[in-house]
Structure formats: C-alpha cells, structure tokens
C-alpha cells in the first residue's frame, strides 16, 4: 500500500533533538556549498557530486538510527555520511585526498566510508547499495542485535535490477531493511519522467509486498515521521519499507555539469521549498527553539567547515610508502 504523509509531528521532538537535526542539515549545506566553491579552484581531485537541497532526507532518516544500524550510500554521499556521524574534518580531508582523510585520502568524495559509524560507504556503482543492506540486515536478524540497515539510492538507481532483487529478497527474508529512494528528478541529465515507468517509485513497493510511502523531501518533519514508522516496524520484525523522498538537487549532477537540461527550478526550490528555511520557520513560529540557539549553531558550523578546509589543505598527501596499505582487508 502506498500512502502520502501529509502531517508531520513536531511535538514529539525535544528542543535538543530539533537543534541536533538543524545542526546536521546546516552542516551538510555548508559543507556542500563550500566544496562547490573550493572545487572550482581546481584543488580537489576527482569527481564530486553534491547533496545540497536533499539534506532533510539523510537527516530525517538517520535521526532514528544508532550504533547498531548501518547505511549504504551513493555517489552523492556526503550528506549521508554527515548524518550518520562520520567526522566532518576527516571527510573534508578525504575529499582533498589527504592522509588524514576517512580513507587515508585514497578514496575521495565517492568512496568515503566509516564502518565504525555504520557507514558502509559512498558507492560509485548506481544501485550498489541495496544489495549491501540486505546482507547487513540479514546479519542483524540472525544475531538478534536489533540493527536496521538503510539504503539510500536515486531515481536512476531505482531502475536497476540490483534494487529490484534486493527489495524482493528483503521481503522474502523479512529483513530489517529500509529502502530510501531519493527522487531528485534526474539521473545525470535524464529526467525521471522519461526513465521511471511508474508515476511514483513508492508504488513499486506493492510488487514486493512491502509498504511504500511518498514524502516531501524538503520537509524534515515529513521524512522524520515516515522514517520513524519504517525503523520501528523493521526493529519489531515487521520487515522492509520503501520510502520515496521527492526533491530537487541544488547543484549539477557533478561539479562542472553545465545543466543545460533544466532551468529555473533550483532558484524556485531555494526560494520557496528549502528544507533549512522551512525548518527554521516552523520551529520559530511555534516557539520550539529560540532563534539565538539556531544562530549559534550556524556560527559553530561555519567555524567547523572553515577549520575543516584549512586543516585538509595543510595535511600531507599519501606517499609512496602508503601505496600498498589498506589495499586488502585481513579477516
Ligand atoms: C551501474 C552504473 N551505471 C551507470 C553509472 C553512471 N552514473 C553515475 S551517476 C548516474 C545517475 C544516477 O542517478 P540517480 O540514481 O538518480 O542519482 P542522483 O545522481 O540523481 O543522486 C549514472 C547513470 C554508474 N556509476 N553505475
Ligand atoms: Mg536522481
């Protein structure tokens, strides 16, 4: 059954939880805006895909997760990493290819991983995440550790066979798995109206015998509520859920994309729909969090990002002596 979440409950969140959510979204936004600026200087090697505009998805889902839980990400993975608690300075250093990075500077933007945080990795393979979380969810089910595994994937990835196979398996094995389809309207330059056969990705849940929910991805509270239900169901042995989160990415597919395939929609989304603006408006209108506490978070995050870039630039790159380390994992 597919349902649309229309009302989201602010009341269930304490002021501290609201501030945490705001901090995560603000950190992702500032991180991405800064990487966008720095990439243009030519100092950042490799490909970079930015998550700005989509913050409410990673934040709303990961707010329900703890150290038992794991996530699998995509090529657009910075937001997922930050929301799951990966160290922001180590992430920035990784993007700069420095030895102090999350993967000792050998992975770059598209391969940031931190297993200690339950972050299985960004992934250059479109549709690579869903099979990973089936394995992880199966492990949790067998161990009985209460863990839930979440795969974030795009509208493009929603058409991959790996995604269909994983959703099928998740129901057949009744796994504590959650599939979060981040529908930003495009796979590279191809509109999802051209490439996704169903009107809604969430409608496909019915074919795999799991609940499907469509959520306004610019609304943290809507994502948070839908994810809360899905996580609770998974933890209680109720099986998988597909959540479709709809929004717009603010930057191009990759840094350098001329975006000749779209016009106007980003300015409109930034102006009218932006998740941070809406969050701020909602919590201040209802006097749930004082404005000065939100402003203090803005200042702290700005400093964190500034320091992250400065420290990343000052850190050494891996040397020849690091070439053969971290290549194989010994079990
Ligand atoms: C298996 C595979 N096929 C194709 C690609 C090339 N590719 C990289 S990103 C991308 C589009 C992905 O779109 P979507 O899943 O909607 O994610 P978004 O970039 O919108 O976040 C494609 C086709 C790839 N990396 N892996
Ligand atoms: Mg997409």
Coordinates of C-alpha atoms in Angstrom, one line a residue, residues 4-201:
X4 CA 1.5 10.0 1.4
X5 CA 2.5 11.5 4.7
X6 CA 0.7 14.8 5.0
X7 CA 1.0 15.7 8.6
X8 CA 4.3 15.5 10.4
X9 CA 4.6 15.7 14.2
X10 CA 6.9 18.4 15.5
X11 CA 5.6 17.8 19.0
X12 CA 7.4 14.5 19.5
X13 CA 10.8 16.1 19.2
X14 CA 12.5 17.8 22.1
X15 CA 14.3 21.2 21.6
X16 CA 17.7 19.3 21.8
X17 CA 16.6 16.9 19.1
X18 CA 15.4 19.7 16.9
X19 CA 18.7 21.5 17.4
X20 CA 20.6 18.3 16.5
X21 CA 18.5 17.9 13.3
X22 CA 19.1 21.6 12.4
X23 CA 22.9 21.2 13.1
X24 CA 23.1 18.2 10.8
X25 CA 21.2 19.8 8.0
X26 CA 23.2 23.1 8.4
X27 CA 26.5 21.1 8.4
X28 CA 25.6 19.3 5.2
X29 CA 24.5 22.5 3.5
X30 CA 27.6 24.5 4.5
X31 CA 29.9 21.5 3.7
X32 CA 28.4 21.2 0.2
X33 CA 28.3 25.0 -0.5
X34 CA 32.0 25.2 0.5
X35 CA 33.1 22.1 -1.5
X36 CA 31.3 23.7 -4.5
X37 CA 33.4 26.8 -4.1
X38 CA 36.6 25.0 -3.5
X39 CA 36.2 22.6 -6.3
X40 CA 36.2 25.5 -8.8
X41 CA 39.7 26.4 -7.7
X42 CA 41.0 23.1 -9.1
X43 CA 42.5 21.9 -5.8
X44 CA 40.1 19.0 -5.2
X45 CA 40.9 15.9 -7.3
X46 CA 38.4 13.5 -8.8
X47 CA 34.6 13.7 -9.2
X48 CA 32.3 15.4 -6.7
X49 CA 28.5 15.1 -6.6
X50 CA 26.8 17.5 -4.1
X51 CA 23.8 16.7 -1.9
X52 CA 22.7 20.3 -1.2
X53 CA 18.9 20.6 -1.3
X54 CA 18.5 17.0 -0.2
X55 CA 19.6 17.4 3.5
X56 CA 16.2 16.6 5.0
X57 CA 16.3 13.0 3.7
X58 CA 19.6 11.9 5.3
X59 CA 18.9 13.9 8.4
X60 CA 15.3 12.7 8.9
X61 CA 16.2 9.1 8.4
X62 CA 19.4 9.0 10.3
X63 CA 17.8 10.7 13.3
X64 CA 16.3 7.4 14.1
X65 CA 19.4 5.3 13.8
X66 CA 22.1 4.4 16.4
X67 CA 25.3 2.5 16.6
X68 CA 23.5 -0.8 15.8
X69 CA 22.4 0.5 12.5
X70 CA 24.1 0.7 9.1
X71 CA 23.6 2.7 6.0
X72 CA 24.7 2.3 2.4
X73 CA 25.1 5.4 0.3
X74 CA 25.6 6.6 -3.3
X75 CA 28.0 8.7 -5.4
X76 CA 26.2 11.7 -3.8
X77 CA 27.1 10.6 -0.3
X78 CA 28.4 13.5 1.8
X79 CA 25.0 14.1 3.4
X80 CA 24.5 10.5 4.3
X81 CA 28.0 10.4 5.9
X82 CA 27.5 13.6 8.0
X83 CA 24.0 12.4 9.1
X84 CA 25.4 9.1 10.3
X85 CA 28.1 10.8 12.3
X86 CA 31.2 10.5 10.2
X87 CA 33.8 13.0 11.2
X88 CA 33.4 16.2 9.1
X89 CA 37.1 17.1 9.2
X90 CA 38.1 13.6 8.1
X91 CA 35.6 13.8 5.3
X92 CA 36.9 17.1 4.0
X93 CA 40.5 15.7 4.2
X94 CA 39.3 12.7 2.2
X95 CA 37.8 14.9 -0.5
X96 CA 41.2 16.7 -0.7
X97 CA 43.0 13.3 -1.0
X98 CA 44.9 13.8 2.3
X99 CA 46.3 11.1 4.6
X100 CA 44.1 12.4 7.4
X101 CA 41.0 11.6 5.5
X102 CA 38.4 8.9 6.4
X103 CA 40.0 6.5 4.0
X104 CA 43.6 7.9 4.3
X105 CA 43.0 10.0 1.2
X106 CA 42.8 7.1 -1.1
X107 CA 39.0 7.1 -1.8
X108 CA 38.0 10.7 -2.4
X109 CA 34.4 12.0 -2.4
X110 CA 32.8 9.0 -4.0
X111 CA 34.3 6.4 -1.6
X112 CA 34.0 7.9 1.9
X113 CA 33.3 5.1 4.3
X114 CA 33.5 4.7 8.1
X115 CA 32.5 1.2 9.3
X116 CA 32.9 2.4 13.0
X117 CA 29.9 4.7 12.4
X118 CA 27.9 2.1 10.5
X119 CA 28.5 4.0 7.2
X120 CA 29.2 1.2 4.7
X121 CA 30.4 3.6 2.1
X122 CA 29.6 6.0 -0.7
X123 CA 29.3 4.0 -3.9
X124 CA 30.3 4.7 -7.5
X125 CA 28.0 1.8 -8.6
X126 CA 24.5 3.1 -9.2
X127 CA 22.3 0.5 -7.4
X128 CA 25.2 -0.8 -5.5
X129 CA 23.8 0.0 -2.0
X130 CA 20.5 -2.1 -1.8
X131 CA 22.2 -5.5 -2.0
X132 CA 24.7 -4.5 0.7
X133 CA 22.0 -3.6 3.1
X134 CA 20.3 -7.0 2.6
X135 CA 23.4 -8.7 3.7
X136 CA 23.8 -6.4 6.7
X137 CA 20.1 -6.7 7.7
X138 CA 20.3 -10.5 7.4
X139 CA 23.3 -10.4 9.8
X140 CA 21.3 -8.3 12.3
X141 CA 18.4 -10.6 12.0
X142 CA 20.5 -13.7 12.7
X143 CA 22.4 -12.0 15.6
X144 CA 19.2 -10.6 17.0
X145 CA 21.0 -7.3 17.7
X146 CA 18.1 -5.1 16.8
X147 CA 20.0 -3.4 14.0
X148 CA 18.3 -1.9 11.0
X149 CA 20.0 -1.3 7.6
X150 CA 19.1 1.5 5.2
X151 CA 20.0 2.0 1.6
X152 CA 19.8 5.5 0.1
X153 CA 19.6 5.4 -3.7
X154 CA 18.4 7.7 -6.5
X155 CA 15.6 7.6 -9.0
X156 CA 18.1 6.4 -11.6
X157 CA 19.2 3.6 -9.2
X158 CA 15.5 2.7 -8.7
X159 CA 15.5 1.2 -12.2
X160 CA 18.5 -1.1 -11.5
X161 CA 18.0 -4.8 -11.3
X162 CA 20.0 -4.9 -8.1
X163 CA 17.4 -2.7 -6.4
X164 CA 14.5 -4.9 -7.5
X165 CA 16.3 -8.0 -6.5
X166 CA 17.1 -6.5 -3.1
X167 CA 13.6 -5.4 -2.4
X168 CA 12.3 -8.9 -3.3
X169 CA 14.9 -10.6 -1.1
X170 CA 14.2 -8.2 1.8
X171 CA 10.5 -9.2 1.8
X172 CA 11.2 -12.9 1.2
X173 CA 13.6 -12.9 4.2
X174 CA 11.6 -10.4 6.2
X175 CA 14.6 -8.2 6.7
X176 CA 15.0 -5.1 8.9
X177 CA 15.9 -3.2 5.8
X178 CA 14.7 0.2 4.6
X179 CA 14.9 1.4 1.0
X180 CA 15.1 5.2 0.7
X181 CA 14.6 6.3 -2.9
X182 CA 15.9 9.8 -3.2
X183 CA 14.0 11.1 -6.2
X184 CA 15.6 14.4 -7.3
X185 CA 14.1 14.2 -10.7
X186 CA 17.2 13.3 -12.7
X187 CA 19.7 10.6 -13.3
X188 CA 22.6 12.6 -14.7
X189 CA 20.8 14.7 -17.3
X190 CA 17.8 12.3 -17.9
X191 CA 14.6 13.4 -16.3
X192 CA 12.8 10.7 -14.2
X193 CA 9.7 11.5 -16.2
X194 CA 11.5 9.8 -19.1
X195 CA 13.1 7.0 -17.3
X196 CA 10.9 5.9 -14.4
X197 CA 8.0 3.8 -15.7
X198 CA 5.7 4.3 -12.7
X199 CA 4.4 7.7 -11.6
X200 CA 5.9 7.1 -8.2
X201 CA 8.8 4.9 -7.2

